[in-house]
Short mmCIF file of C-alpha atoms in Angstrom, two decimals:
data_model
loop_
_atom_site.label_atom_id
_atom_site.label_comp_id
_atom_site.label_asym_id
_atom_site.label_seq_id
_atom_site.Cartn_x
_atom_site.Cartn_y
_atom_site.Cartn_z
CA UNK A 1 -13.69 -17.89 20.69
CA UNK A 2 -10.87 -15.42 19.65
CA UNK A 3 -10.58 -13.78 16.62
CA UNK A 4 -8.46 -15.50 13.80
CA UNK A 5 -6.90 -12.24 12.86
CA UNK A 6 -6.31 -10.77 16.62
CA UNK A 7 -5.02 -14.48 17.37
CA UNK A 8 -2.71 -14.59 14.37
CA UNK A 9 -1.74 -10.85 15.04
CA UNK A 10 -0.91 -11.77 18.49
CA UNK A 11 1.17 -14.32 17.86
CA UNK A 12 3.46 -12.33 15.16
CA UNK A 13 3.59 -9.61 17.98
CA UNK A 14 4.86 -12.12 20.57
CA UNK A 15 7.49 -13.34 18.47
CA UNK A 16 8.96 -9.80 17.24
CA UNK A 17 8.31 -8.34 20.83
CA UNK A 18 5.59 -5.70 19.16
CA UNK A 19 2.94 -4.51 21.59
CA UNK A 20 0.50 -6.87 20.91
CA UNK A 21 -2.63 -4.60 20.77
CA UNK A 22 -1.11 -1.83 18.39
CA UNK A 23 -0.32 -4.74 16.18
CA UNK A 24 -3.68 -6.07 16.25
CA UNK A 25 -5.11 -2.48 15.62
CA UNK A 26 -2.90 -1.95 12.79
CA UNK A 27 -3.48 -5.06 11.45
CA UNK A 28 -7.24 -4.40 11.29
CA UNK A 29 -6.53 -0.94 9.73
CA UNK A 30 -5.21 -2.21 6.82
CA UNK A 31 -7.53 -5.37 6.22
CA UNK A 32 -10.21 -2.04 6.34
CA UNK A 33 -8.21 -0.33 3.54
CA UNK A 34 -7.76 -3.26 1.67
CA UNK A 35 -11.58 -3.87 2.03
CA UNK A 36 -12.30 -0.46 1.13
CA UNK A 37 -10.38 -0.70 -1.75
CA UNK A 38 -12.62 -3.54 -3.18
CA UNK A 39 -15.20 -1.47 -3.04
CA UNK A 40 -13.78 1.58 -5.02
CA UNK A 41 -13.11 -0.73 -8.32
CA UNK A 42 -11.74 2.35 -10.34
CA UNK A 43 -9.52 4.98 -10.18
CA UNK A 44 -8.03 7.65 -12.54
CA UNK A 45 -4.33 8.26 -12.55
CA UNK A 46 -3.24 11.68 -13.39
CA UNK A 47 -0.19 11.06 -15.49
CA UNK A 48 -1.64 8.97 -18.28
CA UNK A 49 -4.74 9.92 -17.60
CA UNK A 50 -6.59 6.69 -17.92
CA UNK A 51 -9.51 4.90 -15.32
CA UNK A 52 -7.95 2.05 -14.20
CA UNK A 53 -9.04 -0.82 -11.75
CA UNK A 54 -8.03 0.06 -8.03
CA UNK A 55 -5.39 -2.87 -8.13
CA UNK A 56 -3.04 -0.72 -10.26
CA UNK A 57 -2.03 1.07 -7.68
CA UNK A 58 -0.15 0.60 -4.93
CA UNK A 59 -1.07 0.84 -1.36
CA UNK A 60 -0.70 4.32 0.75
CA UNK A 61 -1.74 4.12 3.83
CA UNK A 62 -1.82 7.68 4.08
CA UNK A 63 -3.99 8.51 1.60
CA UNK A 64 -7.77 8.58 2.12
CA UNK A 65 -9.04 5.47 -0.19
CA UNK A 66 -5.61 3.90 0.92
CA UNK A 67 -4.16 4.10 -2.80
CA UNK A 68 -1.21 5.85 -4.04
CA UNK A 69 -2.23 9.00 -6.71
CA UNK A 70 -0.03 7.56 -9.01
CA UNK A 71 -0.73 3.97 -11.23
CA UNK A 72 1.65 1.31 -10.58
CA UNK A 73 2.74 2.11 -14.42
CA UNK A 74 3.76 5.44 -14.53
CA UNK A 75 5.29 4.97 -11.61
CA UNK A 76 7.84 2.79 -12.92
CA UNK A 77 7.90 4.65 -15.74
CA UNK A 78 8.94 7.82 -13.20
CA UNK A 79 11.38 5.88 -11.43
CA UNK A 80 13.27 4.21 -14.60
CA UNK A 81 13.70 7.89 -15.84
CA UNK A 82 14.96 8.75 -11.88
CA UNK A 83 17.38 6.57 -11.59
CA UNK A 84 18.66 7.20 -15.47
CA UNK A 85 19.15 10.53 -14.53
CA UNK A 86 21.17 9.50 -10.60
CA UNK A 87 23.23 7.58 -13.28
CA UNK A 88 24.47 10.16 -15.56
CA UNK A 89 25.30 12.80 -12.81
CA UNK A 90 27.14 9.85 -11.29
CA UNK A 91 29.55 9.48 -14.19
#
């Protein structure tokens, strides 16, 4: 019997013409990272400072424990302030 992740990975890589075994792989690569991240419940961000649970951040898949640096938080907070500053150079 196949397995229902390779089978379902498969058949999302058949219909978008992806090469079905990178898919597969890549699939499993981040069910591993999202795995690993249950099992790292808490994680301080740097801005504010503050040990928060792991689902506060958002997923980096370049990043070691697969979890941006940043919380979800001040990361809005840093892109709010971003784009208020795009605005005024733009008028």
């Amino acid at each position: 019997m196949c397995n229902p992740i390779d089978e379902a990975a498969r058949e999302v890589a058949e219909r978008f013409a992806l090469d079905p075994e990178d898919f597969a792989r890549r699939v499993r690569a981040q069910l591993a990272r999202r795995i690993a991240r249950g099992t790292r419940p808490h994680k301080r961000c740097p801005v504010c400072r503050n040990d928060l649970p792991a689902l506060a951040f958002a997923e980096d898949a370049s990043k070691g424990d697969g979890l941006k640096i940043v919380c979800r938080e001040c990361m809005a907070v840093r892109e709010a302030g971003r784009r208020v500053s795009q605005s005024r150079h733009t008028n």
